[in-house]
CSV table of C-alpha atoms and ligand atoms in Angstrom, one decimal:
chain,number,residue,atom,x,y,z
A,210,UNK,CA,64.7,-24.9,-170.3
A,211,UNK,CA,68.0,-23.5,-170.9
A,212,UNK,CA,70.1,-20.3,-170.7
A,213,UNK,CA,73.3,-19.2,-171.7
A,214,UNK,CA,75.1,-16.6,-169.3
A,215,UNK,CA,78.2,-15.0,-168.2
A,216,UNK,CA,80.0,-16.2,-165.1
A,217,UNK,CA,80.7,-13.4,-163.2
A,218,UNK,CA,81.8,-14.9,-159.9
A,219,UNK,CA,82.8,-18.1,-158.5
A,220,UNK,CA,83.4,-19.2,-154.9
A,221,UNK,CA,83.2,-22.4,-153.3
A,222,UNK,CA,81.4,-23.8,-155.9
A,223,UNK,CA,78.8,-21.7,-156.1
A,224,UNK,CA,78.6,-19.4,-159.8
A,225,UNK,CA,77.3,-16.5,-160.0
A,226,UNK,CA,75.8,-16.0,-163.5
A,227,UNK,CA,74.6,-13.3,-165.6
A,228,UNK,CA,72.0,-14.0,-167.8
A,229,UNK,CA,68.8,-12.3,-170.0
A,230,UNK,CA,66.5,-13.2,-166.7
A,231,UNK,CA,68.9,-11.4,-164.3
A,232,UNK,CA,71.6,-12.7,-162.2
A,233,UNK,CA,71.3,-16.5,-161.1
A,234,UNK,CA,73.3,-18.7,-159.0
A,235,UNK,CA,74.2,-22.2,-160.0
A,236,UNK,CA,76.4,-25.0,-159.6
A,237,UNK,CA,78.4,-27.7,-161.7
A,238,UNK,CA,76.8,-30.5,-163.5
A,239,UNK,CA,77.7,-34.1,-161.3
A,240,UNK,CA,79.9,-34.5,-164.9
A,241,UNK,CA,81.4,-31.1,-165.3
A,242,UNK,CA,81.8,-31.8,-161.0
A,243,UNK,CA,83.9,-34.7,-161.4
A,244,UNK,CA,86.8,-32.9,-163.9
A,245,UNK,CA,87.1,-29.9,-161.9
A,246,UNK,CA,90.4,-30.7,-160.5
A,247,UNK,CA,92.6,-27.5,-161.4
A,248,UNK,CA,89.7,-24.9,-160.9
A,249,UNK,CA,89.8,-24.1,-164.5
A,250,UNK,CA,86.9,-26.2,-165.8
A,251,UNK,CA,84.8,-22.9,-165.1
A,252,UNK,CA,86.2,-19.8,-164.9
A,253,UNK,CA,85.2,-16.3,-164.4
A,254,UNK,CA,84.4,-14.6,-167.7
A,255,UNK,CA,83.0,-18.2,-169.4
A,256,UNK,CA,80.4,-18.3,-171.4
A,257,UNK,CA,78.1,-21.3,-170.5
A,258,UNK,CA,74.8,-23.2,-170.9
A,259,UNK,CA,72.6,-23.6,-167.8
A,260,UNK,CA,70.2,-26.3,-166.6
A,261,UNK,CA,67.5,-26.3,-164.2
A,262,UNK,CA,68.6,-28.1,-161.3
A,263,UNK,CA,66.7,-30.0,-158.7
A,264,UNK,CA,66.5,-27.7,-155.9
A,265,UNK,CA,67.0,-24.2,-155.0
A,266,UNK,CA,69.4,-21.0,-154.4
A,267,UNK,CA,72.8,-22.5,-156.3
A,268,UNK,CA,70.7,-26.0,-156.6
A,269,UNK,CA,68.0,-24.3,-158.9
A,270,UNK,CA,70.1,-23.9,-162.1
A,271,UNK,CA,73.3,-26.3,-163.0
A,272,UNK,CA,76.2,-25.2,-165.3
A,273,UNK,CA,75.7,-27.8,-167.9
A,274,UNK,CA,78.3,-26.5,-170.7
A,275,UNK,CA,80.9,-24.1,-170.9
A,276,UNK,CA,81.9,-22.7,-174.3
A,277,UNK,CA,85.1,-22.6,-176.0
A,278,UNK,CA,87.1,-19.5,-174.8
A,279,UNK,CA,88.5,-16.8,-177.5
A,280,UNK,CA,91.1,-15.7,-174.7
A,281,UNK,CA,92.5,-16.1,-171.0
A,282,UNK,CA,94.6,-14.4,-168.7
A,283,UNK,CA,96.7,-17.1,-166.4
A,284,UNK,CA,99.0,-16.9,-163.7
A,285,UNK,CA,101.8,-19.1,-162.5
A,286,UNK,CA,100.2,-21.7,-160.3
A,287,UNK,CA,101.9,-21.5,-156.6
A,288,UNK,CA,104.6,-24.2,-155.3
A,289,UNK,CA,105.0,-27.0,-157.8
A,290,UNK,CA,101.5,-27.0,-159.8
A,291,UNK,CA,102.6,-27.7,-163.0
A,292,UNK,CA,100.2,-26.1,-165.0
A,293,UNK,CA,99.3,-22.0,-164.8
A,294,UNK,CA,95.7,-21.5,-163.5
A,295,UNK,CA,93.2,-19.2,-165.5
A,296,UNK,CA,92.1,-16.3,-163.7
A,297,UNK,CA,89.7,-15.1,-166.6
A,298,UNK,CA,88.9,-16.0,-169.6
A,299,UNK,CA,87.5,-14.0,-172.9
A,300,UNK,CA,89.1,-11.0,-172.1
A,301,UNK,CA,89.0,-8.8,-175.1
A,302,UNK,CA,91.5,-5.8,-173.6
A,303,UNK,CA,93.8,-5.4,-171.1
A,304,UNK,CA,93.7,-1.5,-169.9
A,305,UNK,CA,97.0,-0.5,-168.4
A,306,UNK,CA,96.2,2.4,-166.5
A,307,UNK,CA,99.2,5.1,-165.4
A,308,UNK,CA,99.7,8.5,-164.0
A,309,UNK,CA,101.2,11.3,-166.2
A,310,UNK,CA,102.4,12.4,-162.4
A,311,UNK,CA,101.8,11.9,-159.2
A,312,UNK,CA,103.3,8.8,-159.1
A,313,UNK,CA,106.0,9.2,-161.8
A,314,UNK,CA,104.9,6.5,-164.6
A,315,UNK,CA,106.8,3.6,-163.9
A,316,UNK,CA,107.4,2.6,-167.2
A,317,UNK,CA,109.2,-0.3,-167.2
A,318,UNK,CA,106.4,-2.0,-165.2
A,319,UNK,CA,104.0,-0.4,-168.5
A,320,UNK,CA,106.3,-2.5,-170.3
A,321,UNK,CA,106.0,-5.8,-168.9
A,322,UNK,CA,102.3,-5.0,-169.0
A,323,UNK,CA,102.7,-4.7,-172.8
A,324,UNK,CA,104.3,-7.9,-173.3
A,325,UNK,CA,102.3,-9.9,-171.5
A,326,UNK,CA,99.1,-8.8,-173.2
A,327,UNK,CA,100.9,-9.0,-176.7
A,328,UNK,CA,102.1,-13.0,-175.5
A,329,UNK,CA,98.6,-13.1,-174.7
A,330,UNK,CA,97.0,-11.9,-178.0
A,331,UNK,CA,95.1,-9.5,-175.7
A,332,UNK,CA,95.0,-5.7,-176.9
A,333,UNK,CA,96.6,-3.3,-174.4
A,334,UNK,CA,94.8,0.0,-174.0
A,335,UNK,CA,97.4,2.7,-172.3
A,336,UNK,CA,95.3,5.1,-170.1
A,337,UNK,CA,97.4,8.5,-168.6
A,338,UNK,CA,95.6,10.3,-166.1
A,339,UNK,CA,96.3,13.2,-164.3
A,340,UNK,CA,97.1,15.5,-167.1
A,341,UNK,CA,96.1,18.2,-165.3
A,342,UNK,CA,99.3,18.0,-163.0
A,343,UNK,CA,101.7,18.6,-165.6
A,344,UNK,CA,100.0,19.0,-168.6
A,345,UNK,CA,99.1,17.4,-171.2
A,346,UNK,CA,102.0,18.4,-173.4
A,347,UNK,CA,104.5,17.0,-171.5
A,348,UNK,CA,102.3,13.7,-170.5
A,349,UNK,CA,101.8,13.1,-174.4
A,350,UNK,CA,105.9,13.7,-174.6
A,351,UNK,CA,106.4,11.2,-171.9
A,352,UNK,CA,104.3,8.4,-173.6
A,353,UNK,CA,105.4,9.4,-177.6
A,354,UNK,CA,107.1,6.4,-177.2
A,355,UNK,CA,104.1,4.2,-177.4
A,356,UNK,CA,102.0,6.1,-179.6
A,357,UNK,CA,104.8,5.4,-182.3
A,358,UNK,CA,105.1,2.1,-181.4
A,359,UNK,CA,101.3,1.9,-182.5
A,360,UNK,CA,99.9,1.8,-179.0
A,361,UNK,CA,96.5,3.5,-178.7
A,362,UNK,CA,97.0,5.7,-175.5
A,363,UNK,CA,94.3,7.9,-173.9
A,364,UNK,CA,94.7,10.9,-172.1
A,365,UNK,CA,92.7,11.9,-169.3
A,366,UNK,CA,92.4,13.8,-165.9
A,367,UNK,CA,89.6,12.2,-164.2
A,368,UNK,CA,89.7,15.0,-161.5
A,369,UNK,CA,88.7,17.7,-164.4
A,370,UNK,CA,86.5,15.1,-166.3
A,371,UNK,CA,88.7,14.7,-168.9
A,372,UNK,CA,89.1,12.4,-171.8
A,373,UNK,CA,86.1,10.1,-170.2
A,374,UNK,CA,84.1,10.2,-173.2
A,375,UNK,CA,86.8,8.6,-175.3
A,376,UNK,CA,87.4,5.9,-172.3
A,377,UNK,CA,83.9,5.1,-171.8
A,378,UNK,CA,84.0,4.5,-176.0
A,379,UNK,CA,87.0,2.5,-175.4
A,380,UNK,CA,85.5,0.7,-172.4
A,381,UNK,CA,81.5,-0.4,-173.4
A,382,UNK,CA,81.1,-3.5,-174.8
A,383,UNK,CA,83.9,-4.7,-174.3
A,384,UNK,CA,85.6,-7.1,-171.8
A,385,UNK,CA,88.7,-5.2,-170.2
A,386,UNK,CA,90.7,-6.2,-167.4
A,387,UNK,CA,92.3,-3.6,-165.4
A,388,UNK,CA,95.6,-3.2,-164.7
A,389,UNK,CA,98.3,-0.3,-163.2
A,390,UNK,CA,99.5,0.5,-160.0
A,391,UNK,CA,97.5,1.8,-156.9
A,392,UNK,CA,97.1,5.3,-156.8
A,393,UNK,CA,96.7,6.3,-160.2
A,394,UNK,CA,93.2,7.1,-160.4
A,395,UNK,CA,92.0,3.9,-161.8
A,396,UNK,CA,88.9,3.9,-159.5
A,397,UNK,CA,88.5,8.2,-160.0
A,398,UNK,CA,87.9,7.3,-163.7
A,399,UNK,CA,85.9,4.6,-163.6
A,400,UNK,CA,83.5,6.6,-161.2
A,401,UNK,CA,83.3,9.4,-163.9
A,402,UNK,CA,82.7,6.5,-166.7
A,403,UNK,CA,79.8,5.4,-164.6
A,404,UNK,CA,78.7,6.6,-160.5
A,405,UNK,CA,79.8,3.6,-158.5
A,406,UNK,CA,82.1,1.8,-160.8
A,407,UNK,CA,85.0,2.6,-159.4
A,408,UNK,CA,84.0,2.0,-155.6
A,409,UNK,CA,82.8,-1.6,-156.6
A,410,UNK,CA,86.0,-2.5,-158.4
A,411,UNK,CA,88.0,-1.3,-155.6
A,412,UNK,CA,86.1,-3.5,-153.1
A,413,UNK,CA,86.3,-6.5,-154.9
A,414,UNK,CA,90.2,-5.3,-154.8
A,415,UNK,CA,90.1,-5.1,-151.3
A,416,UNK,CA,88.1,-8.0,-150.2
A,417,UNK,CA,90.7,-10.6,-152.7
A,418,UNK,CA,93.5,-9.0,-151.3
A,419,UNK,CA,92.3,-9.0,-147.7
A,420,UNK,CA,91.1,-12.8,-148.0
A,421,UNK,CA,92.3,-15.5,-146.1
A,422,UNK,CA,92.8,-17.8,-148.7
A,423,UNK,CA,95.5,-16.4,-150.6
A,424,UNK,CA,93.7,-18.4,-154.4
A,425,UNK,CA,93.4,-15.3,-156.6
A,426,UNK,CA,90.0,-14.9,-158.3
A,427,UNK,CA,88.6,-12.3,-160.4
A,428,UNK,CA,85.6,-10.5,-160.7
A,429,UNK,CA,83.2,-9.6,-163.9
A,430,UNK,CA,81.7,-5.9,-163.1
A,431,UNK,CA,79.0,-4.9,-165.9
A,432,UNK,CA,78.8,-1.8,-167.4
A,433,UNK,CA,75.5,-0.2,-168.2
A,434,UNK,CA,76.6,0.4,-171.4
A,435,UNK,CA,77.3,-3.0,-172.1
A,436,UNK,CA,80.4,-5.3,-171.6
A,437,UNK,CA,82.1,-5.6,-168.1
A,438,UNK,CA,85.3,-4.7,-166.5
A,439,UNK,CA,87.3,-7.5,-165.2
A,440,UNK,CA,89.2,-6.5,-161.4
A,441,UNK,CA,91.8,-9.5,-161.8
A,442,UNK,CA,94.0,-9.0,-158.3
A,443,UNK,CA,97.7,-10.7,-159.3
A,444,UNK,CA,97.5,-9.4,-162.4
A,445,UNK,CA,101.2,-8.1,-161.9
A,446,UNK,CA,102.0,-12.0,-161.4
A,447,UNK,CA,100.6,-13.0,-164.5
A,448,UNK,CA,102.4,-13.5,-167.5
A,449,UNK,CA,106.1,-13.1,-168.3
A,450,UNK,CA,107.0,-16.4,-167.0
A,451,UNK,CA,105.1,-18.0,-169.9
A,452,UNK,CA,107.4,-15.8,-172.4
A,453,UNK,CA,110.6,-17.3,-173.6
A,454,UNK,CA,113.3,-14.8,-174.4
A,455,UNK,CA,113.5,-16.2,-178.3
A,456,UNK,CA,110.1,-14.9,-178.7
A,457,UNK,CA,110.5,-11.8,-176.4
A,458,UNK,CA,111.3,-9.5,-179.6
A,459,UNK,CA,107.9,-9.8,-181.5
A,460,UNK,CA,106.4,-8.5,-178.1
A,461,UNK,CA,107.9,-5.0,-179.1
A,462,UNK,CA,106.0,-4.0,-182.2
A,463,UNK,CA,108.0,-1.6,-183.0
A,464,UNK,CA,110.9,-3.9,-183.8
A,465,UNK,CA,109.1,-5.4,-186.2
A,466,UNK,CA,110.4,-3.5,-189.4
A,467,UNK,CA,113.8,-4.2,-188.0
A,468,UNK,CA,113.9,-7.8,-187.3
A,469,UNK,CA,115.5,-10.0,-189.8
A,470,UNK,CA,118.1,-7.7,-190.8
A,471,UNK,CA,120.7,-7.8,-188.1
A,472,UNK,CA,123.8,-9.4,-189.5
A,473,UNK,CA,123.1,-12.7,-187.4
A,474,UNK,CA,119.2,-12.9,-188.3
A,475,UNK,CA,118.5,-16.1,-187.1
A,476,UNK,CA,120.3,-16.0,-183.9
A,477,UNK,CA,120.7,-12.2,-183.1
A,478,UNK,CA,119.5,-11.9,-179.5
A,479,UNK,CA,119.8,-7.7,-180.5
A,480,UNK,CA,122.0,-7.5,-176.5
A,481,UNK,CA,126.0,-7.3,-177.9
A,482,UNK,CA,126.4,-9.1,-181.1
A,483,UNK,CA,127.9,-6.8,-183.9
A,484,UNK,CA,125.6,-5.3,-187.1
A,485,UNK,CA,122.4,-5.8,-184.6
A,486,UNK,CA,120.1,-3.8,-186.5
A,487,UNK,CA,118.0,-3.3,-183.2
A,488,UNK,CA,120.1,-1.3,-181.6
A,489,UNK,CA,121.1,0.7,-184.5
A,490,UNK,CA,117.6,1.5,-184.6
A,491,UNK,CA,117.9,2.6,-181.1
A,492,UNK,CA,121.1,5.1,-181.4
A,493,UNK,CA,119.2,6.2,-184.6
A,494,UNK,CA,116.2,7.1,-182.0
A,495,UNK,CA,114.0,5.0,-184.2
A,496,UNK,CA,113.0,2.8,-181.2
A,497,UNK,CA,112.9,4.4,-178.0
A,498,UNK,CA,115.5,3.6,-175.8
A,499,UNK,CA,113.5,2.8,-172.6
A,500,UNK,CA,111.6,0.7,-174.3
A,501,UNK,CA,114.9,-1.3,-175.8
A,502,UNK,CA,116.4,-0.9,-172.1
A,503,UNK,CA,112.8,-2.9,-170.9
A,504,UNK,CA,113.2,-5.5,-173.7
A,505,UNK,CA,117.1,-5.7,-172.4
A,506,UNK,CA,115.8,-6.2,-169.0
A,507,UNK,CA,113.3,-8.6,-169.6
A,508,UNK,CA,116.4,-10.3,-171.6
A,509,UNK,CA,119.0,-10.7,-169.0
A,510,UNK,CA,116.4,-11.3,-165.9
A,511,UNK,CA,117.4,-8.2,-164.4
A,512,UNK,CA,115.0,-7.2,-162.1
A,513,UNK,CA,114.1,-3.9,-161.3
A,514,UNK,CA,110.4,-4.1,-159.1
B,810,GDP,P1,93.6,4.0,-157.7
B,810,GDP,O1,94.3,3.5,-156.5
B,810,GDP,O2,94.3,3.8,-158.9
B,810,GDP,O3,92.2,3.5,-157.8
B,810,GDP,O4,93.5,5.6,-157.6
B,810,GDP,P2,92.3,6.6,-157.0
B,810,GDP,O5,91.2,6.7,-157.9
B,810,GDP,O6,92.0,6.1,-155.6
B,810,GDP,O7,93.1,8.0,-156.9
B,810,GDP,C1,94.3,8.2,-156.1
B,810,GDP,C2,94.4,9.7,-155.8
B,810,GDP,O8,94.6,10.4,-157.0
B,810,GDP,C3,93.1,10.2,-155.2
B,810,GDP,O9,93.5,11.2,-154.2
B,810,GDP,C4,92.5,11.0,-156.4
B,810,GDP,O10,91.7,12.1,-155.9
B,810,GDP,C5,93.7,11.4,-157.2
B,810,GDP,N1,93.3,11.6,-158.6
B,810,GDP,C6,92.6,10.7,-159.4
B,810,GDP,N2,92.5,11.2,-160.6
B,810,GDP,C7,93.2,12.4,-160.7
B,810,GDP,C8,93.5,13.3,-161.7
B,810,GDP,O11,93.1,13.2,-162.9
B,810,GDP,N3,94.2,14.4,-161.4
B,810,GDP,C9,94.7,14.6,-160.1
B,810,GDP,N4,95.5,15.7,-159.9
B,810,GDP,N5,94.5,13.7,-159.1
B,810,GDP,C10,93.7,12.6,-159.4
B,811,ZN,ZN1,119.9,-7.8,-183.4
């Protein structure tokens, strides 16, 4: 008999696998077994094809196949690995969650959240909560920005209840890992999306942080309404080192109509060469000029954490 599930947790070799008859546990295949030597043969998020197994508990079912992912989120490997480890794979959106207020959106950490899910190919969803503190006028001025850059942003105050209708739509059925600084209501919203949510996610939070062993894993949660939302701790340390600065432009959509018609198009790096159309754009206001301070930034390795 077989089954296909979703890996939703893995620890010392044990998986723990959602599937149409429940949750099971199960363990690798002896051949699977044998090539997991990075940790990324099976990852949480996989899809994969399960075997009855000999015994019981993890021994009853064996993870005999794991399917070809369509994403994955990776972090730098520690020391001198020389390959990044996959935290998660299939992840369909990353959900950047910030505070209109209360923290001050720190939005130059937004924008390294935006490149790496465009390097990625992962969509970025921009949630603003807390609305209520300064209203939601001045939180939609704050992010205009990103709406024009063709961001999808939601606006909510979880406190008031609103705006969760549109996240939950945003949220079910798909896979989302979650992302944004602590204390910006990530947890309050996903309470009011579904009772519970939010407490989970932050004790899978908690417990990864808290761990001894410093490996960072992730955790599937499912949603009722379908789809699951991925808590991946070290999510800040994921990306940007994969992104070389000749790409770093395209991660800025709203470059795009610009590029290609600076006066040094194939080598413009858009930071002090003459006839840059970028920063034309920028004086123009046509591109937000955080946003082209970020990409700057991100440029020169200035650091600003
Ligand atoms: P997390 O660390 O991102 O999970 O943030 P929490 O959900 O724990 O919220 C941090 C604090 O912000 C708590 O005191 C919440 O009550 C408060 N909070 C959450 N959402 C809102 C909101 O929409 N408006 C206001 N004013 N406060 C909120
Ligand atoms: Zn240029």
């Amino acid at each position: 008999m077989a089954l296909t599930g979703t890996v939703l947790r893995a620890q010392g070799g044990v998986y723990e696998i959602e599937t149409e008859e429940g949750t099971v546990e199960a363990s690798l295949r002896g051949r699977l077994k044998r090539e997991e030597r990075t940790g990324d043969k099976v990852v949480v998020g996989d899809r994969v094809e399960l075997g009855r197994g000999s015994g019981s508990g993890a021994e009853a079912w064996t993870i005999e196949k794991v399917h070809d992912r369509h994403s994955i989120l990776a972090r730098k490997a520690p020391g001198k690995a020389p390959r990044p480890k996959v935290i998660v794979a299939n992840v369909d959106q990353v959900l950047i969650v910030f505070a209109a207020a209360n923290p001050a959106p720190h939005l130059r950490m937004l924008d390294r959240f935006l490149v790496i899910a465009e390097a990625g190919e992962l969509r970025p969803l921009i949630v603003v909560n807390k609305t209520d503190v300064e209203g939601e006028e001045a939180a939609r001025a704050l992010f205009a920005p990103y709406e024009r850059a063709g961001y999808r942003v939601i606006y909510t105050a979880a406190k008031r209840r609103v705006g969760i209708d549109a996240l939950r739509d945003a949220i079910c059925g798909q896979v989302s890992a979650l992302a944004g600084p602590s204390g910006v209501g990530k947890s309050s919203l996903l309470n009011e999306v579904q009772p519970g949510l939010g407490l989970r996610v932050s004790a899978v939070s908690e417990a990864v942080n808290k761990g001894r062993h410093t490996t960072v894993t992730a955790q599937l949660i499912p949603l009722e309404c379908g789809g699951y939302v991925a808590d991946t701790p070290g999510l800040r340390e994921v990306g940007l080192w994969e992104v070389d600065n000749d790409q770093l432009h395209f991660y800025f959509p709203e470059f795009a109509p610009f590029l290609g018609t600076c006066r040094y198009t194939s080598s413009c790096t858009h930071i002090h060469e003459p006839g840059c159309a970028i920063r034309a754009a920028v004086d123009e206001g046509a591109i937000g000029f955080g946003r082209y301070d970020s990409y700057r930034r991100m440029m020169l390795g200035v650091d600003d954490e």
